[in-house]
Coordinates of N, CA and C in Angstrom, one line a residue:
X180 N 58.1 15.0 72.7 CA 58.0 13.7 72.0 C 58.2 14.0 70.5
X181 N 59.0 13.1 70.1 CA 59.3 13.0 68.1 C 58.4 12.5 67.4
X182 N 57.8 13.7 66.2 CA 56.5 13.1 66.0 C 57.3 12.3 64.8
X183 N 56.8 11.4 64.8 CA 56.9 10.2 63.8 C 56.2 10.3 62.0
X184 N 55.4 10.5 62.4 CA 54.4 10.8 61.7 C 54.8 11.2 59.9
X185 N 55.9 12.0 60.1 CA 56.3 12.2 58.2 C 57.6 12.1 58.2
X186 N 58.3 11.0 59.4 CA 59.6 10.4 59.1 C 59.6 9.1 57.9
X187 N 60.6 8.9 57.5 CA 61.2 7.9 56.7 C 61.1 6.5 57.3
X188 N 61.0 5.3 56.9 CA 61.6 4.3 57.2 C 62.7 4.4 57.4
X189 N 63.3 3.6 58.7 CA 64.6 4.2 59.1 C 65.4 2.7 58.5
X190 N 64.9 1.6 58.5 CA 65.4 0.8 58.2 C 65.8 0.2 56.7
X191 N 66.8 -0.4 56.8 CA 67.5 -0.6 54.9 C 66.5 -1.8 54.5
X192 N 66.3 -1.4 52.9 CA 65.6 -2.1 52.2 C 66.2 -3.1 52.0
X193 N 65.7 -4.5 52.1 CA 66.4 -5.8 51.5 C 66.9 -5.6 50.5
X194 N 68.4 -6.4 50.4 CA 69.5 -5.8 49.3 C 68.3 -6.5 47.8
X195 N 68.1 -7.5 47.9 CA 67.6 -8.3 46.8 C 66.4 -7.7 46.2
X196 N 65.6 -6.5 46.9 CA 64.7 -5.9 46.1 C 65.2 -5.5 44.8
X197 N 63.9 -5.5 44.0 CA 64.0 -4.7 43.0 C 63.8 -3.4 42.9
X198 N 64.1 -2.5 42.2 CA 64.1 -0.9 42.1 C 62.8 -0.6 41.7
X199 N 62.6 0.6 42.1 CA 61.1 0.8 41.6 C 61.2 1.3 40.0
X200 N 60.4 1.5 39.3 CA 59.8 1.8 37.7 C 59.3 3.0 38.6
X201 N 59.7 4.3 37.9 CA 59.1 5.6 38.1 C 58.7 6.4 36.7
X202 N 58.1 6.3 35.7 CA 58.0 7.1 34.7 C 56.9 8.5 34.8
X203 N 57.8 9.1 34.3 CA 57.1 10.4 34.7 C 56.1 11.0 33.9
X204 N 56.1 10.9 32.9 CA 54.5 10.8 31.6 C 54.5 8.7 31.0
X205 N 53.4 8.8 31.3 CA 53.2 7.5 30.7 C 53.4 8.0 29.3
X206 N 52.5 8.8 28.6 CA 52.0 8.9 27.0 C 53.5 10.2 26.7
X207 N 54.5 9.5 26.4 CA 55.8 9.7 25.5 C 55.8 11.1 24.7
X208 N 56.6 12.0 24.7 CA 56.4 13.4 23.7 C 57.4 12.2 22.6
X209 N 58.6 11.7 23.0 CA 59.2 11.0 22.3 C 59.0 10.1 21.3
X210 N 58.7 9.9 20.1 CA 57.7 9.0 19.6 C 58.8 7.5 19.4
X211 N 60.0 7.8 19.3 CA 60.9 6.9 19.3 C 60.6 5.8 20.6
X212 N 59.9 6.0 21.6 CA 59.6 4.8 22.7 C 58.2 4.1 22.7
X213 N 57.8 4.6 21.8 CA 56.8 3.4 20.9 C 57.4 2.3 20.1
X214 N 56.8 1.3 20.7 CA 57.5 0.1 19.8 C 56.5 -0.3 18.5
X215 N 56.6 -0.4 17.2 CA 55.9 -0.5 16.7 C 55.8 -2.5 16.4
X216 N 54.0 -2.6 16.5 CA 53.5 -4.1 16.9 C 53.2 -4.5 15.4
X217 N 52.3 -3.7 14.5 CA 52.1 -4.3 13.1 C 51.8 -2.4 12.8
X218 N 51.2 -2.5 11.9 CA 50.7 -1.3 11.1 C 49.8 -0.9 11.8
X219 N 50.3 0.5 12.2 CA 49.7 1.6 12.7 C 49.3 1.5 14.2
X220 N 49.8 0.1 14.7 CA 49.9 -0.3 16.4 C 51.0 -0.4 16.5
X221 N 51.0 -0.2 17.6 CA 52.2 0.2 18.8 C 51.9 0.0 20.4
X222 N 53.4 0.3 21.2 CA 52.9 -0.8 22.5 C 54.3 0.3 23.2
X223 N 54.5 0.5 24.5 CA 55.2 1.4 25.2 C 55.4 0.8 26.5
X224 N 56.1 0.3 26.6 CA 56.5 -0.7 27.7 C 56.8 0.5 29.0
X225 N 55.9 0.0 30.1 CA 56.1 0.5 31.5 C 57.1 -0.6 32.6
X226 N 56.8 -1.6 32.4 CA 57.3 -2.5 33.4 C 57.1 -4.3 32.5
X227 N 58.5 -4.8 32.5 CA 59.0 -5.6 31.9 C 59.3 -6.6 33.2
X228 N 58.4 -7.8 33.3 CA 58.3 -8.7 34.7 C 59.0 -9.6 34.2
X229 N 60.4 -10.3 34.3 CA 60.8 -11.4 33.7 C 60.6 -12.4 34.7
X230 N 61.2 -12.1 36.5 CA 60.5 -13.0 37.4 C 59.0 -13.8 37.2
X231 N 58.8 -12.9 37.2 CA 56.8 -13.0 37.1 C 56.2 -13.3 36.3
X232 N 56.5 -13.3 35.2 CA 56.0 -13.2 33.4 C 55.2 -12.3 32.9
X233 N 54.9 -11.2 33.4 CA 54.3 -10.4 33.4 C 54.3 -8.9 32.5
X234 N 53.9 -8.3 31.9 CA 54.0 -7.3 31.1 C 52.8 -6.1 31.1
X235 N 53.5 -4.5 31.4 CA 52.7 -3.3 31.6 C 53.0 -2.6 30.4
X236 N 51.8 -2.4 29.5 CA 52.3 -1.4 28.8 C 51.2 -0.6 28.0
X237 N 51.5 0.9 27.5 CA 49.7 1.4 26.5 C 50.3 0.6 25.7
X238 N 49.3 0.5 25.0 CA 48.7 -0.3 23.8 C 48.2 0.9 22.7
X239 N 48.8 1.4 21.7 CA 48.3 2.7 20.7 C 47.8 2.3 19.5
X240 N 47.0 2.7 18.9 CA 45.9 2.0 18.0 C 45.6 3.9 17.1
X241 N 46.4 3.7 15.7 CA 45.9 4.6 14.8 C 45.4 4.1 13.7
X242 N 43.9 3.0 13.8 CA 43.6 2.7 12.8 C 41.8 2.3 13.0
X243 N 41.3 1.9 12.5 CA 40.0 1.0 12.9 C 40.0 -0.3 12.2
X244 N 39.3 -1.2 12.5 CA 38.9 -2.6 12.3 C 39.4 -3.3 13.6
X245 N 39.4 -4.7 12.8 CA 40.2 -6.0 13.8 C 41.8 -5.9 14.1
X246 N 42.1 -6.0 15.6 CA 43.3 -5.5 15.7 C 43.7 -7.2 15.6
X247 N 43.1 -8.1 16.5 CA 43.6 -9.3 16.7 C 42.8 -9.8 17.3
X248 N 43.1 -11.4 17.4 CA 42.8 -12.6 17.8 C 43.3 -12.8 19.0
X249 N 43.0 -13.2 19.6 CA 43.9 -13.9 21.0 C 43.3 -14.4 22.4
X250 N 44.1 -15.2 23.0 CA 43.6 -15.9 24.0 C 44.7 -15.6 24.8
X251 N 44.2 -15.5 26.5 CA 44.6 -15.2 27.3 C 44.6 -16.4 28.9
X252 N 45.7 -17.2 29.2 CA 45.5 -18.6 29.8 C 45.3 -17.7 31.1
X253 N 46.1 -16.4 31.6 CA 46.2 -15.8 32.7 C 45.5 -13.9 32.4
X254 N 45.1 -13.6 33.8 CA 44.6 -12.4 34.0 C 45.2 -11.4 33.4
X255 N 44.0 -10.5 32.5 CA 44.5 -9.1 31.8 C 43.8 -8.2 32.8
X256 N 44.3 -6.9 32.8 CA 43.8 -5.8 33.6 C 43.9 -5.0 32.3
X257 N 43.3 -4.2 32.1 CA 42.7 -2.8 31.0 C 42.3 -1.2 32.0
X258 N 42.8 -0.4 31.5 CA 42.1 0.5 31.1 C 42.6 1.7 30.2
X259 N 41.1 2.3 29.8 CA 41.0 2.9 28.4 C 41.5 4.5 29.1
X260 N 42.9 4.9 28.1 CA 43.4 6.5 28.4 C 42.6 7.3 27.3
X261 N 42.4 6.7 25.8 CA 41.7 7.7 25.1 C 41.2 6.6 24.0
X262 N 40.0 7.1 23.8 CA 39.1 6.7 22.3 C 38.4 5.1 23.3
X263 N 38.1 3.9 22.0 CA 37.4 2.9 22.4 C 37.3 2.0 21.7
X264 N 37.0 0.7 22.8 CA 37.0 -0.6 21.7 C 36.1 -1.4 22.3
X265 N 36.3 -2.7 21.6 CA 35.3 -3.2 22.1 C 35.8 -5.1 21.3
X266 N 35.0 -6.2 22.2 CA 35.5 -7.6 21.1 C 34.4 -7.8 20.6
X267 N 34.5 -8.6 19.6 CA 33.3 -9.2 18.6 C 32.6 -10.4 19.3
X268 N 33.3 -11.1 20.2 CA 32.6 -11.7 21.4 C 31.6 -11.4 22.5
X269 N 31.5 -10.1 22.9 CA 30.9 -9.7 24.0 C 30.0 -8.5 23.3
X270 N 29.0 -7.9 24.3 CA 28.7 -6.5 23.5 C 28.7 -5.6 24.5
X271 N 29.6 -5.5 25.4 CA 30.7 -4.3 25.9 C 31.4 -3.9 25.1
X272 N 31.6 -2.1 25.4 CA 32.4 -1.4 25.1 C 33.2 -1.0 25.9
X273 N 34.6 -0.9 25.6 CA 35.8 -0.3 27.2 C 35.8 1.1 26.2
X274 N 35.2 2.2 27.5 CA 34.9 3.9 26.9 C 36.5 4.1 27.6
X275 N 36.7 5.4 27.4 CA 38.3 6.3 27.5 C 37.6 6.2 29.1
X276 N 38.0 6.0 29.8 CA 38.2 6.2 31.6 C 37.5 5.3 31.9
X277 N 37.2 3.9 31.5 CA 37.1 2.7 31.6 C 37.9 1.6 32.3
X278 N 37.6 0.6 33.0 CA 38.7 -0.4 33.1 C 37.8 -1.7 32.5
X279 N 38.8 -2.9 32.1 CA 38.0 -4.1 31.6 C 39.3 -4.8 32.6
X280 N 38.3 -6.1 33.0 CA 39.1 -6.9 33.6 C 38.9 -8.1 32.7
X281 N 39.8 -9.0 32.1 CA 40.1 -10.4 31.3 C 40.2 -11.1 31.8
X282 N 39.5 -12.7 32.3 CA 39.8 -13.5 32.8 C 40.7 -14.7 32.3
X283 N 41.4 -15.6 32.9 CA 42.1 -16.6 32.4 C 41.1 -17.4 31.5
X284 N 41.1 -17.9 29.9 CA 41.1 -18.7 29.7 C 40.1 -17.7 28.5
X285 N 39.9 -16.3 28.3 CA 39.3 -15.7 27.9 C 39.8 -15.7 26.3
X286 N 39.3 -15.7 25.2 CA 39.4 -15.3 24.0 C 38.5 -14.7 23.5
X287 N 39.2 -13.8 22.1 CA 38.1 -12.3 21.7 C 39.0 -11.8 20.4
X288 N 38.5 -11.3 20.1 CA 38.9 -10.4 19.0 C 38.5 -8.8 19.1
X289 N 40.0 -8.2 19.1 CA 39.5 -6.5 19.8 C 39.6 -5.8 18.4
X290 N 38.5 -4.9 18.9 CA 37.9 -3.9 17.3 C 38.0 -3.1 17.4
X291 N 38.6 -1.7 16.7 CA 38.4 -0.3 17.0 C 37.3 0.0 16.1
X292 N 36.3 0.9 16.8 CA 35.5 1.4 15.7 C 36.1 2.6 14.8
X293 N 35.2 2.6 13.7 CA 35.7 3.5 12.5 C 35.8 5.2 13.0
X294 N 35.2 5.4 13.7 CA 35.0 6.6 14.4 C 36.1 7.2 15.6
X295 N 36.5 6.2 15.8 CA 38.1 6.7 16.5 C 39.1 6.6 15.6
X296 N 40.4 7.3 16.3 CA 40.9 8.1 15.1 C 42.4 7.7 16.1
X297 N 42.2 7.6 17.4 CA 43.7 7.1 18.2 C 42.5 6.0 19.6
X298 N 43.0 4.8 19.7 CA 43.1 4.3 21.4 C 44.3 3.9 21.7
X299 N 44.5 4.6 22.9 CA 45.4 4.1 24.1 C 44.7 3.5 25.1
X300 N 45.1 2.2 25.7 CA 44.4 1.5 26.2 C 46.0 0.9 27.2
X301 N 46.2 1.2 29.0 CA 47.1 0.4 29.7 C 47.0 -1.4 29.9
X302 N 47.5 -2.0 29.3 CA 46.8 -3.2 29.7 C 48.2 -3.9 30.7
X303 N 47.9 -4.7 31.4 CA 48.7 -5.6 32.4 C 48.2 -6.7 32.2
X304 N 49.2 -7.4 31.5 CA 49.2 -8.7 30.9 C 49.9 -9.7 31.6
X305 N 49.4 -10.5 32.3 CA 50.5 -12.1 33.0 C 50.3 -13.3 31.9
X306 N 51.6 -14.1 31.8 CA 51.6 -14.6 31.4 C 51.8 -14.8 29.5
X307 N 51.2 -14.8 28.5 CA 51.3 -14.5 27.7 C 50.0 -14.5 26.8
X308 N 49.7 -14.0 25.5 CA 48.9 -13.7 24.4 C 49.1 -14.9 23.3
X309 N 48.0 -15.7 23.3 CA 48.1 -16.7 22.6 C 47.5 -16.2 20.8
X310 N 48.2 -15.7 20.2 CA 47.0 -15.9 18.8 C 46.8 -16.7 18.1
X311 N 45.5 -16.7 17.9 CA 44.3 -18.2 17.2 C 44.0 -17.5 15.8
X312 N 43.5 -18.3 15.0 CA 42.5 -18.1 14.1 C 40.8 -18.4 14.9
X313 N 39.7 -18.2 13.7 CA 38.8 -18.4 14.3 C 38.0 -19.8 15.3
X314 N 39.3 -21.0 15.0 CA 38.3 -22.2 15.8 C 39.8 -22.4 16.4
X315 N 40.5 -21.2 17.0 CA 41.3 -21.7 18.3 C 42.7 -22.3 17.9
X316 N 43.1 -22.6 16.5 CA 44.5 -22.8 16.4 C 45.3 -21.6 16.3
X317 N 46.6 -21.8 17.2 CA 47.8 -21.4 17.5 C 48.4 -20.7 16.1
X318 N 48.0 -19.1 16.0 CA 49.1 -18.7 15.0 C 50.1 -17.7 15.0
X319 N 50.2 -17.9 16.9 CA 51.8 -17.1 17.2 C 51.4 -16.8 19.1
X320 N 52.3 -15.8 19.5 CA 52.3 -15.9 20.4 C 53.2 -14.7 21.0
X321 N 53.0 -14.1 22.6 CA 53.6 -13.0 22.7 C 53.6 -13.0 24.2
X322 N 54.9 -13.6 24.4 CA 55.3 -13.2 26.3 C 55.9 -11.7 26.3
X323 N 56.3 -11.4 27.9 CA 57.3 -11.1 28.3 C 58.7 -10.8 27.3
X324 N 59.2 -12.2 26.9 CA 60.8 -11.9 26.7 C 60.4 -11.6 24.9
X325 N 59.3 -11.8 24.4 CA 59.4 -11.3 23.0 C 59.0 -10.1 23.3
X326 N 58.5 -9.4 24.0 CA 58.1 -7.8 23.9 C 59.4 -7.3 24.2
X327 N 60.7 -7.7 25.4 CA 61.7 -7.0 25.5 C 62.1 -7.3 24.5
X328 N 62.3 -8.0 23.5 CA 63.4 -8.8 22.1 C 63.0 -7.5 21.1
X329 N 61.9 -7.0 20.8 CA 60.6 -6.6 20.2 C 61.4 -4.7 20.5
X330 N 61.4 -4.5 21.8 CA 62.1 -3.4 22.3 C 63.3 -3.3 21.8
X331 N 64.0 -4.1 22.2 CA 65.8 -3.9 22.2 C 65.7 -3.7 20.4
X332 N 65.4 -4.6 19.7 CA 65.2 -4.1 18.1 C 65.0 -2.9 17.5
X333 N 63.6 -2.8 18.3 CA 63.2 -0.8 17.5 C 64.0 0.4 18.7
X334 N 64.4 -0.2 19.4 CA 65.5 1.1 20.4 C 66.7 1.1 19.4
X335 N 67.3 -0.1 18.9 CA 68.8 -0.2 18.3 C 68.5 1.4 17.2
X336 N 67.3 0.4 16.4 CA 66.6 0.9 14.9 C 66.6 2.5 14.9
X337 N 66.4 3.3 16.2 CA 65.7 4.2 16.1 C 66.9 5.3 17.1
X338 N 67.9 4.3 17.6 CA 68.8 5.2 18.1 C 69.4 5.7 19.6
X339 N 68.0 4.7 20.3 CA 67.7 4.9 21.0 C 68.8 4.1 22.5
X340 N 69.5 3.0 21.6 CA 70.4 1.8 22.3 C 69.9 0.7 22.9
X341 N 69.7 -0.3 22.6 CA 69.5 -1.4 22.8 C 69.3 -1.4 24.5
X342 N 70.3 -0.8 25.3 CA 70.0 -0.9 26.7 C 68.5 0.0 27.3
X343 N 68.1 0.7 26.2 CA 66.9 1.7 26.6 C 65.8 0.8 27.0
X344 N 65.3 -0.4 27.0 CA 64.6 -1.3 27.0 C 64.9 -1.3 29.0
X345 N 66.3 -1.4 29.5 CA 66.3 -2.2 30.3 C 65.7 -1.6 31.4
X346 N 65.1 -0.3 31.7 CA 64.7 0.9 32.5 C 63.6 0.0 32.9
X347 N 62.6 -0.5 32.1 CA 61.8 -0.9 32.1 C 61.6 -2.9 32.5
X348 N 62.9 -3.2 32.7 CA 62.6 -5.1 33.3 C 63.2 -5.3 34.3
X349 N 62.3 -5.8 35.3 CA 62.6 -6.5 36.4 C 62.5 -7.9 36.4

């Protein structure tokens, strides 16, 4: 009898799938695949959902205070690869081997403390990042298609080719 057992699917994948995202170090020797978000943050795109609206990427943080404002209409997933944070809303901390889960409808302001010195933080974002000031008005905003816009920019800038972005969107 043919053991089955560590055969292959023998059958063809639906043409219409999408390809898998395989990255082989998340955290880049290359510093050119950090996209830079404002001063001294940065963002490293894993998986670019344009079907879906959806966005995977670390989140790098070489600084302390207030990173930002924001509201979230749809589900964030978190977790912490190094250092820590925390919102001025809640009095949890997400520690380095942490996960935080964000619910829809959630707003916060994320803080690094003075005492860390780098956080990377994976977050999986649906939908998009609303930023507020303090009583909830609208003072910008961040899907999907501006993080690839955001990409294709600092890849041109940096040498990397505009198409380097596209490894990363389905």
């Amino acid at each position: 009898m043919l053991d089955q057992s560590k055969m292959p699917y023998q059958l063809p994948f639906p043409t219409e799938a999408a390809t898998e995202i395989v990255v082989p170090s998340v955290v880049p020797e290359d510093e050119r695949v950090w996209v830079p978000q404002m001063e001294n943050v940065w963002f490293r795109p894993l998986c670019l959902h344009t079907g879906q609206g959806y966005w995977i990427n670390l989140l790098r943080v070489r600084k302390s205070g207030v990173l930002s404002r924001h509201r979230h209409p749809a589900p964030v997933h978190g977790f912490v690869l190094r250092g820590r944070w925390h919102y001025l809303e809640h009095d949890w901390v997400a520690n380095e081997g942490g996960y935080v889960f964000e619910p829809p409808g959630e707003t916060h302001t994320l803080v690094v403390p003075d005492d860390v010195p780098e956080m990377i933080t994976l977050f999986h974002i649906t939908g998009c990042m609303i930023y507020v000031d303090p009583w909830g008005k609208q003072t910008g905003y961040e899907d999907v298609f501006t993080k690839i816009d955001m990409c294709r920019r600092h890849y041109v800038e940096t040498g990397l080719g505009a198409d380097f972005v596209d490894q990363f969107i389905r």
